[in-house]
GROMACS .gro file of C-alpha atoms in nm:
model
  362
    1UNK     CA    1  -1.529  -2.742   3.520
    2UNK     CA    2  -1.830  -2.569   3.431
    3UNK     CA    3  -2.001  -2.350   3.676
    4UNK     CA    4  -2.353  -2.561   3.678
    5UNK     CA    5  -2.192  -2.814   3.777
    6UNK     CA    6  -2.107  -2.612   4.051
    7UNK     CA    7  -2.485  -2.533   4.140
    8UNK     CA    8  -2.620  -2.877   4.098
    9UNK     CA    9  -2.365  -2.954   4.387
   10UNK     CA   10  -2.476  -2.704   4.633
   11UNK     CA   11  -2.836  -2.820   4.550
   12UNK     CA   12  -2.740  -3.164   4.678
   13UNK     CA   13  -2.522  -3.023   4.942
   14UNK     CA   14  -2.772  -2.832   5.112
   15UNK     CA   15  -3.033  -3.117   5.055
   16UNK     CA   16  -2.819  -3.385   5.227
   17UNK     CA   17  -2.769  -3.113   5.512
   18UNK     CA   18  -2.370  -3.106   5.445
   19UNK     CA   19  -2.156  -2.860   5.550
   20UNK     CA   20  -1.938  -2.667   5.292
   21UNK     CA   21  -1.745  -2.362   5.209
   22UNK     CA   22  -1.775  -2.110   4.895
   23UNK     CA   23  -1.466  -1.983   4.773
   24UNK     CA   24  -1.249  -2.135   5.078
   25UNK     CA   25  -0.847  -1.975   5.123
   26UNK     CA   26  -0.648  -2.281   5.046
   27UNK     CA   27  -0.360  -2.038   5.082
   28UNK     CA   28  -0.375  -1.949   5.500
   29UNK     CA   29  -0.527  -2.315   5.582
   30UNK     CA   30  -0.309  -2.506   5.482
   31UNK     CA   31  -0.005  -2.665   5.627
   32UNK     CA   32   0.222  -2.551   5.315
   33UNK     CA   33   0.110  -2.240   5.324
   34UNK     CA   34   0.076  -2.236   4.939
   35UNK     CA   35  -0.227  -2.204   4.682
   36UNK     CA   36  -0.521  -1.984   4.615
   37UNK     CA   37  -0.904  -2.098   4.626
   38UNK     CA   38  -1.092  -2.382   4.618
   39UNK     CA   39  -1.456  -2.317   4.468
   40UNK     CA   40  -1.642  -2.578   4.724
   41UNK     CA   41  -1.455  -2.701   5.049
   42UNK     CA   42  -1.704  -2.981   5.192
   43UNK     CA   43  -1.696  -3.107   5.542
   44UNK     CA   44  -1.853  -3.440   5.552
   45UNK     CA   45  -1.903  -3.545   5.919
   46UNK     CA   46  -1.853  -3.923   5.898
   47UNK     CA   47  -1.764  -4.208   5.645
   48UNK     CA   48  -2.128  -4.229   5.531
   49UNK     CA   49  -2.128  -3.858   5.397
   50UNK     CA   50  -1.815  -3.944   5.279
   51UNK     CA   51  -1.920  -4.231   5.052
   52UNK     CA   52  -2.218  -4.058   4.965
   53UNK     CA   53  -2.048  -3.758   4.830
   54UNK     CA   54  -1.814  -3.934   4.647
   55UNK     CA   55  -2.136  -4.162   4.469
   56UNK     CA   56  -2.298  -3.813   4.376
   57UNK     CA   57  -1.946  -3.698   4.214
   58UNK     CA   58  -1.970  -4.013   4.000
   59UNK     CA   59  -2.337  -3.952   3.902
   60UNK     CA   60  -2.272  -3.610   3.799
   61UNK     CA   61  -1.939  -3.655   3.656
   62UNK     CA   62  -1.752  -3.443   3.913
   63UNK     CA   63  -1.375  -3.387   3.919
   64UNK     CA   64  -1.313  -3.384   4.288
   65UNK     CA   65  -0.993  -3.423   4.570
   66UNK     CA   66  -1.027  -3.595   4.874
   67UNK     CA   67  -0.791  -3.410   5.155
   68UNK     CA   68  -0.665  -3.479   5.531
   69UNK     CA   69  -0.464  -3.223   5.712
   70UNK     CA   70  -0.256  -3.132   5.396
   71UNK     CA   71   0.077  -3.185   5.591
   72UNK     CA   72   0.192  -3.382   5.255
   73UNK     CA   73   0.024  -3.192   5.007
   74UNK     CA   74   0.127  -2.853   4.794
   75UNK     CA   75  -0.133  -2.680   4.634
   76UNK     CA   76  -0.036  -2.495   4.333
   77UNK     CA   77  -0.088  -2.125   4.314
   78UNK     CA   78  -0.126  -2.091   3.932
   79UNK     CA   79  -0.474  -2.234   3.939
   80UNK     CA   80  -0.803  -2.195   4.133
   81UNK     CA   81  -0.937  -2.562   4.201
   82UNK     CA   82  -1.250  -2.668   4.193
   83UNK     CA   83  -1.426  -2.902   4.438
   84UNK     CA   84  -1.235  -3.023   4.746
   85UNK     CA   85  -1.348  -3.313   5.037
   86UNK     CA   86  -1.208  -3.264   5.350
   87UNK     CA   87  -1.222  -3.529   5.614
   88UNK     CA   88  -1.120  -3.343   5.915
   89UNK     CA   89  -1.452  -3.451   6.050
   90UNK     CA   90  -1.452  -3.818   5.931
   91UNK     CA   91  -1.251  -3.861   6.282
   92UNK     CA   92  -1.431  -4.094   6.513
   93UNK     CA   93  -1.260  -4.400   6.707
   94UNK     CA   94  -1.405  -4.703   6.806
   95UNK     CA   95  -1.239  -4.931   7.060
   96UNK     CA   96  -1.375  -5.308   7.096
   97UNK     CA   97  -1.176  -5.587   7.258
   98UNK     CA   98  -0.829  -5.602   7.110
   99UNK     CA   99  -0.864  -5.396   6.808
  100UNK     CA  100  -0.969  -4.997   6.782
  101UNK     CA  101  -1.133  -4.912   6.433
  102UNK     CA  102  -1.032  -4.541   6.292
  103UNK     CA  103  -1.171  -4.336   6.086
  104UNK     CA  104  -0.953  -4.154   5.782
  105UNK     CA  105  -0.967  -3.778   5.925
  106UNK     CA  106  -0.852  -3.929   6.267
  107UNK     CA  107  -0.563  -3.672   6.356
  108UNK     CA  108  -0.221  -3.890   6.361
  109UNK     CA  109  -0.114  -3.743   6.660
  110UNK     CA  110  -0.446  -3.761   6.839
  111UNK     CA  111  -0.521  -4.169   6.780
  112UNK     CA  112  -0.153  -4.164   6.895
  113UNK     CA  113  -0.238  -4.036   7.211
  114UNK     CA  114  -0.553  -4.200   7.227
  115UNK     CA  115  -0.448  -4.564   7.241
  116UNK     CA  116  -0.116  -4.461   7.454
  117UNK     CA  117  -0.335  -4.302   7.754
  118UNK     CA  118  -0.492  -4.669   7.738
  119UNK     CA  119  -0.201  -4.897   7.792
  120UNK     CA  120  -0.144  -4.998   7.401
  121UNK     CA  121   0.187  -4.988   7.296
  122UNK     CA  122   0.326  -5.025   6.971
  123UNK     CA  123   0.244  -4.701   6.826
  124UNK     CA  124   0.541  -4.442   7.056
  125UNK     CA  125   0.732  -4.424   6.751
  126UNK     CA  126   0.422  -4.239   6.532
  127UNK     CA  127   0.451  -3.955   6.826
  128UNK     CA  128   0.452  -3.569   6.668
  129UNK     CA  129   0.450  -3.710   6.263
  130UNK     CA  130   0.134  -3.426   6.133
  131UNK     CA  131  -0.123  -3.543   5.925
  132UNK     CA  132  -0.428  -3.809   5.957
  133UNK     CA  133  -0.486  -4.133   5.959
  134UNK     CA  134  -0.565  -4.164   5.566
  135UNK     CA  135  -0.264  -3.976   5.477
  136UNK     CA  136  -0.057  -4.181   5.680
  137UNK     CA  137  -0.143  -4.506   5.546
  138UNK     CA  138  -0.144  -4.357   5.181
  139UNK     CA  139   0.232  -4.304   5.292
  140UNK     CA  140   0.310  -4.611   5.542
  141UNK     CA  141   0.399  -4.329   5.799
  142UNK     CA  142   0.655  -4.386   6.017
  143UNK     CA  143   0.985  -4.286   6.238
  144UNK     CA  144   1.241  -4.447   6.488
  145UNK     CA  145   1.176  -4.801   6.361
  146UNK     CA  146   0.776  -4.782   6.324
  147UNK     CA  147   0.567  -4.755   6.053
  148UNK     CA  148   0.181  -4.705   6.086
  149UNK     CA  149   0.101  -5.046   5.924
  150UNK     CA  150   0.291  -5.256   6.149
  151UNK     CA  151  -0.040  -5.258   6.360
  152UNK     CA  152  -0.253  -5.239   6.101
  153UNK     CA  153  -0.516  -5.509   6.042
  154UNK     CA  154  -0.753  -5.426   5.750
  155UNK     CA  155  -0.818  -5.102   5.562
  156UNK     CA  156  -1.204  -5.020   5.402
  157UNK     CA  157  -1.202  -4.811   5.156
  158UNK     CA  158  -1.401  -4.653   4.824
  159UNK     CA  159  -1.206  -4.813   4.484
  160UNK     CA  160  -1.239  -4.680   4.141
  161UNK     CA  161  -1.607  -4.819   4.090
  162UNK     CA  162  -1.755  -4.661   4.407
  163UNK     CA  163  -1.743  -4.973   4.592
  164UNK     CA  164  -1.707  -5.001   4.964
  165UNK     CA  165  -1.405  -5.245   4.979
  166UNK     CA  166  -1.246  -5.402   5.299
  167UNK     CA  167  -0.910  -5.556   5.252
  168UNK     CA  168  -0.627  -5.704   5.517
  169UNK     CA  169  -0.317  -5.548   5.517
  170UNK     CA  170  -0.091  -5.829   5.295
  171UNK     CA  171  -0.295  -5.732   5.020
  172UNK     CA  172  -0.209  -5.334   5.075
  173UNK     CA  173   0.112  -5.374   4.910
  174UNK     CA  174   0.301  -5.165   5.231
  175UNK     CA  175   0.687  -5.077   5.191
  176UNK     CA  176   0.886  -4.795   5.310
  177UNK     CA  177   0.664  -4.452   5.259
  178UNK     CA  178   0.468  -4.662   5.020
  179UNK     CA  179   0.138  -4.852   4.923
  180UNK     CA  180  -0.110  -4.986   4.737
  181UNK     CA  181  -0.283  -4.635   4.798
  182UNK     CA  182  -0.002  -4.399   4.692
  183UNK     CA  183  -0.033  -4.400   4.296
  184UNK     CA  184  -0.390  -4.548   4.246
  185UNK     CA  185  -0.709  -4.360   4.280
  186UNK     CA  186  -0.828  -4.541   4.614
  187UNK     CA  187  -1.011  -4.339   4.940
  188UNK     CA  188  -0.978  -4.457   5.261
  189UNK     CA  189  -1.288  -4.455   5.502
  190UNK     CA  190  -1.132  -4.636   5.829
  191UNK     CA  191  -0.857  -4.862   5.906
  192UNK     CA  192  -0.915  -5.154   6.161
  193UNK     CA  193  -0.603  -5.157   6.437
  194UNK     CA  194  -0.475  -5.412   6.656
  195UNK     CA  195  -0.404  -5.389   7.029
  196UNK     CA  196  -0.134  -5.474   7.264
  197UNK     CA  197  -0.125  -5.380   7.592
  198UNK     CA  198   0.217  -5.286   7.725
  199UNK     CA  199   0.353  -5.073   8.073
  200UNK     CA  200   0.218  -4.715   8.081
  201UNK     CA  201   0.556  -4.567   8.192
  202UNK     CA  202   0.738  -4.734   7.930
  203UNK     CA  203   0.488  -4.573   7.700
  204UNK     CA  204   0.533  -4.212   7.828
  205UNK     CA  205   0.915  -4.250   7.827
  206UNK     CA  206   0.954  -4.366   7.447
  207UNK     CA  207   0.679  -4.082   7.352
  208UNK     CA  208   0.902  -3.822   7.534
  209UNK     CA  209   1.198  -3.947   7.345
  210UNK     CA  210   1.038  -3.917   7.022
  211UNK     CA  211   0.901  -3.576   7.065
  212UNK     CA  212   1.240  -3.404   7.214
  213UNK     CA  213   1.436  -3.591   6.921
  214UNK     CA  214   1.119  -3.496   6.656
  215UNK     CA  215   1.153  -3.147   6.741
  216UNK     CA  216   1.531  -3.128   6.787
  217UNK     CA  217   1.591  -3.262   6.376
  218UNK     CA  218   1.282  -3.117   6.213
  219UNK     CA  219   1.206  -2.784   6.114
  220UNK     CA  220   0.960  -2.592   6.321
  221UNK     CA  221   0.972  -2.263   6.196
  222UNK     CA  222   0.897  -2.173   5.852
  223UNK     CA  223   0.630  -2.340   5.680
  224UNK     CA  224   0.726  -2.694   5.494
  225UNK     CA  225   0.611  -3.051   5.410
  226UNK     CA  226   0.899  -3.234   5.604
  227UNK     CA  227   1.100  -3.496   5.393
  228UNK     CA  228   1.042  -3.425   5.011
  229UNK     CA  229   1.220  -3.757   4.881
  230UNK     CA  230   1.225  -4.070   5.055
  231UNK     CA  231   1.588  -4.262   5.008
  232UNK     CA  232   1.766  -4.568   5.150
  233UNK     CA  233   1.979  -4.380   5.372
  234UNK     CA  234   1.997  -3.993   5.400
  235UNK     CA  235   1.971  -3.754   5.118
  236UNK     CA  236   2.295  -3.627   5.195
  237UNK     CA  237   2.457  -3.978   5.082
  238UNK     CA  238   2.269  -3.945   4.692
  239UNK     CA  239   2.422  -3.609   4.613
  240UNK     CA  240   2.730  -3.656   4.328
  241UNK     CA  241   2.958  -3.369   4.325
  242UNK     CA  242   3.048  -3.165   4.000
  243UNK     CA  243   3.388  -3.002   4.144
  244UNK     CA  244   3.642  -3.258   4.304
  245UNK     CA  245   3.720  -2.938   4.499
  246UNK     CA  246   3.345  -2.903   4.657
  247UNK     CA  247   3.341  -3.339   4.714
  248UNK     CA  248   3.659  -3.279   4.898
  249UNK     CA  249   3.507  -3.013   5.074
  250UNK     CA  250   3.242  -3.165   5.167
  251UNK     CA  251   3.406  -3.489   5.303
  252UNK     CA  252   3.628  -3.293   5.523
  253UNK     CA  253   3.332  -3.099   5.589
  254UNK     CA  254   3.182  -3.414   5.748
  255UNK     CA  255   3.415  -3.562   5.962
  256UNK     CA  256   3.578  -3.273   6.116
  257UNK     CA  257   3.205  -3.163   6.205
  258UNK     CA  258   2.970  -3.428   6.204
  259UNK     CA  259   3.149  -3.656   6.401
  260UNK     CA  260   3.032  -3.867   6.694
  261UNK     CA  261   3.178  -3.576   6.924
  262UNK     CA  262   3.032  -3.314   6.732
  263UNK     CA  263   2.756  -3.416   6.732
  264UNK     CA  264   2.713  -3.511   7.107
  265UNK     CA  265   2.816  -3.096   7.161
  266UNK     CA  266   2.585  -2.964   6.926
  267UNK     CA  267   2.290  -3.261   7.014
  268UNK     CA  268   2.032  -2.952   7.133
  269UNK     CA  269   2.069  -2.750   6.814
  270UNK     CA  270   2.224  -2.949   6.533
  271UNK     CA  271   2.252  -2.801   6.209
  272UNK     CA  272   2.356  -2.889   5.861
  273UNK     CA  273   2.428  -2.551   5.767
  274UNK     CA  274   2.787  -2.637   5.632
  275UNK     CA  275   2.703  -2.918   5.435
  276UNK     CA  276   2.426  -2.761   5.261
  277UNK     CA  277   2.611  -2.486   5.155
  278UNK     CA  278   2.856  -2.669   5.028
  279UNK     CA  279   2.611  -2.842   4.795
  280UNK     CA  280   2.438  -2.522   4.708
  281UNK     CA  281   2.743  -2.411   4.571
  282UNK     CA  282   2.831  -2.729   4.366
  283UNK     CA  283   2.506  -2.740   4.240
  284UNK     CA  284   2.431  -2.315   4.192
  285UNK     CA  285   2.132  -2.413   4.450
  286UNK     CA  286   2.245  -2.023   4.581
  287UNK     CA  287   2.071  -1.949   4.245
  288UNK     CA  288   1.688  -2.029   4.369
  289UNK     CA  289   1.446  -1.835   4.548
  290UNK     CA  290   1.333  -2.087   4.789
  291UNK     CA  291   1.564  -2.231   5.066
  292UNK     CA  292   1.597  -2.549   5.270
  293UNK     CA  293   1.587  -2.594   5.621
  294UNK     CA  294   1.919  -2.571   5.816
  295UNK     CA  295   1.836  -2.906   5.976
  296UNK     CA  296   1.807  -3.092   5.608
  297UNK     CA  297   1.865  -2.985   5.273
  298UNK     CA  298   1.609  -3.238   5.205
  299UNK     CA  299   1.312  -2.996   5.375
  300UNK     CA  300   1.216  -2.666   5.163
  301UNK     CA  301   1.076  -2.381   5.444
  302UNK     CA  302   0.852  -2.149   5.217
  303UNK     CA  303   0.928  -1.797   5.300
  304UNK     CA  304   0.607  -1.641   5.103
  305UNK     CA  305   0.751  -1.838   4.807
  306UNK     CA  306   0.533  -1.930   4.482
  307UNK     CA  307   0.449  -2.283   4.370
  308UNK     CA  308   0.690  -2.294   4.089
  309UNK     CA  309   0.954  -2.149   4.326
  310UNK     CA  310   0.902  -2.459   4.537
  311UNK     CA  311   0.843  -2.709   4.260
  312UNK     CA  312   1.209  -2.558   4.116
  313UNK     CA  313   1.396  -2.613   4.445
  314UNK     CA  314   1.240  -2.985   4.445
  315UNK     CA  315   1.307  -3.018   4.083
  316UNK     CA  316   1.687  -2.905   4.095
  317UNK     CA  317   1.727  -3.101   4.399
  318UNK     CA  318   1.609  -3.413   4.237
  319UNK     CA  319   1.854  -3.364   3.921
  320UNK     CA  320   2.158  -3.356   4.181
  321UNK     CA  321   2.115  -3.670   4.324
  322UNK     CA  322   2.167  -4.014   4.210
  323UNK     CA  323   1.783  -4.110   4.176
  324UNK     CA  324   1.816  -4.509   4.255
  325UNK     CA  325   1.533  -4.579   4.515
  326UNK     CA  326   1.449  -4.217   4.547
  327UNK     CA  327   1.063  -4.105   4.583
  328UNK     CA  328   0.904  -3.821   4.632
  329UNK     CA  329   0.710  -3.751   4.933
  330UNK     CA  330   0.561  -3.425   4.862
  331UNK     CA  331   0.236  -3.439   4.646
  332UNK     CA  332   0.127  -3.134   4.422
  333UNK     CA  333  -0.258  -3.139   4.368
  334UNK     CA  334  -0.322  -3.183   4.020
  335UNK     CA  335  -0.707  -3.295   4.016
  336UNK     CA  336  -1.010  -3.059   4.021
  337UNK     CA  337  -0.901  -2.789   3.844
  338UNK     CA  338  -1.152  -2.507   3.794
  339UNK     CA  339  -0.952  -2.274   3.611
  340UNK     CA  340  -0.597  -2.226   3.491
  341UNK     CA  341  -0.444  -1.844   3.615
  342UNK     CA  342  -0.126  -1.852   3.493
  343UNK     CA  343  -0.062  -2.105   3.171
  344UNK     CA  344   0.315  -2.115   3.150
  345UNK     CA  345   0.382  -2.100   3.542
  346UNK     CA  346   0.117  -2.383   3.532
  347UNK     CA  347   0.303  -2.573   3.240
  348UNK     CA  348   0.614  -2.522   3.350
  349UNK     CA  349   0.543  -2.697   3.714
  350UNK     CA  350   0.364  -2.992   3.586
  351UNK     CA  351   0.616  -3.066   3.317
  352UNK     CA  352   0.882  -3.076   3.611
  353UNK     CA  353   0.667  -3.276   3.862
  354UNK     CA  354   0.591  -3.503   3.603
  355UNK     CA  355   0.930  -3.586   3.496
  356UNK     CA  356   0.989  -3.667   3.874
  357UNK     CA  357   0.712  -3.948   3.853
  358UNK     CA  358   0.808  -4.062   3.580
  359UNK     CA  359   1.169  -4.111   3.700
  360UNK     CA  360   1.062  -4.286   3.978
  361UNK     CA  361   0.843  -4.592   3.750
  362UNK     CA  362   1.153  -4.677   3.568
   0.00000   0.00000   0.00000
């Protein structure tokens, strides 16, 4: 990306009155808690910025990133990128008759809220998942039996061309963690929702639920994208066992202490502590720098940890598991690259990430 480039942007920028940011941290604003800098950081402040942004880009040849709230996203550290478009402020809600229309920087959490405090059910099970609207579609977000398009009436949103396209949701392609959006290059401006009213208490009591149960099973504490594969049933069920000694183990392992009764005792603070150490050692995880969460081996917590030390826990993770159905959740930023810091760090991640995609399109 060559640095003119660069100035012809901030031309337009400050032309179009649109706010942005010169070499923004990616590093301390971020949810991973990983990266370095991003050249430009624009703010647009609603869809129509948005699209016009993203036209200008096109005209001017432009390698650029649309983000949300990152809570998906790692951001490698061996590069500085080059031109990122945030839609934090893309966030306005519109509610009319039965339906509410969203805009993609919507706050997940927030809409969730939002429609709740009104009477509309159908969305408890959403309650405490991070990220925005726009993420959560790319991902068909959901927990506890919902996902985010079970509601979902239409999606508009910018295709390859630059057109403004509107689509209903049978033609979005949604499965499990998955859409139409996920591997093509597609951004979202709003989603259209539909409306049902249902008893406020009823509401309040499955969103209370949710949230003690969210917080109970996910880590809080260190810094971390949540799930980094998606699988049929837990992660724990893909792992195959090197040492008949260490599979033995680990069955025992499991029902002498993750049991119905067990469980029930340690309900306020459950841990798979045992378990995961069990496959560390089967699979020399004890070996890497970066470690999982004591709730899931399935959840990295970055401790101040590098890119490729993160990319290698995924990576070795990935290799220990049988891979039918498996997908990763966790997205490394590979677009708008300004410049390259560290070649062979930099090689050495994308060779692994890649090998993971390509795993998963066989």
């Amino acid at each position: 990306m060559k640095k003119d480039i660069l100035v012809q942007l901030d031309n337009w920028l400050d032309k179009e009155c649109i706010l942005y940011y010169l070499d923004y941290d990616l590093k301390n604003n971020c949810y991973s808690k990983t990266g370095t800098i991003v050249k430009r950081f624009i703010l647009p402040k609603n869809y129509e910025q948005l699209i016009n942004i993203i036209c200008f880009s096109k005209d001017i040849n432009l390698d650029i990133k649309v983000i949300g709230e990152t809570t998906n996203i790692l951001f490698n550290d061996t590069v500085n990128y080059g031109v990122f478009i945030s839609t934090k402020l893309v966030n306005s809600v519109q509610f009319k008759d039965n339906t509410v229309i969203v805009e993609s920087g919507k706050s997940l959490p927030d809409f969730v809220r939002d429609v709740s405090m009104r009477g509309y059910g159908g969305y408890e099970g959403l309650e405490g998942i991070p990220g925005s609207i726009g993420g959560g579609i790319v991902m068909n977000a959901g927990a506890y039996g919902y996902e985010i398009s079970d509601n979902l009436i239409s999606v508009t949103y910018i295709n390859e061309n630059g057109e403004v396209i509107t689509k209903n949701k049978s033609c979005l392609n949604f499965e499990k963690r998955n859409s139409i959006f996920k591997y093509k290059n597609l951004i979202i401006l709003y989603a259209e929702f539909q409306l049902l009213h249902s008893p406020l208490e009823d509401i309040k009591n499955k969103i209370e639920t949710f949230h003690i149960a969210r917080h109970i099973y996910q880590e809080w504490t260190m810094p971390n994208l949540g799930s980094i594969f998606t699988a049929p049933r837990s992660l724990y069920d893909h792992f195959k066992f090197n040492s008949f000694k260490n599979k033995l183990s680990y069955k025992l392992t499991r029902k002498i202490f993750y049991n119905k009764i067990m469980r029930f005792f340690n309900r306020k603070k459950p841990s798979n502590e045992r378990l995961n150490n069990i496959i560390k050692k089967d699979k020399n995880l004890n070996l890497l720098t970066v470690n999982c969460s004591h709730k899931n081996i399935n959840t990295f917590c970055n401790q101040n940890n590098s890119t490729r030390e993160i990319i290698d826990y995924i990576y070795s993770i990935y290799n220990s598991i049988d891979k039918k159905n498996i997908f990763l959740e966790n997205e490394l930023v590979e677009k708008s690259i300004y410049e390259i810091i560290s070649k062979n760090d930099y090689n050495d991640i994308i060779s692994k990430y890649k090998k993971i995609l390509e795993n998963e399109k066989i």
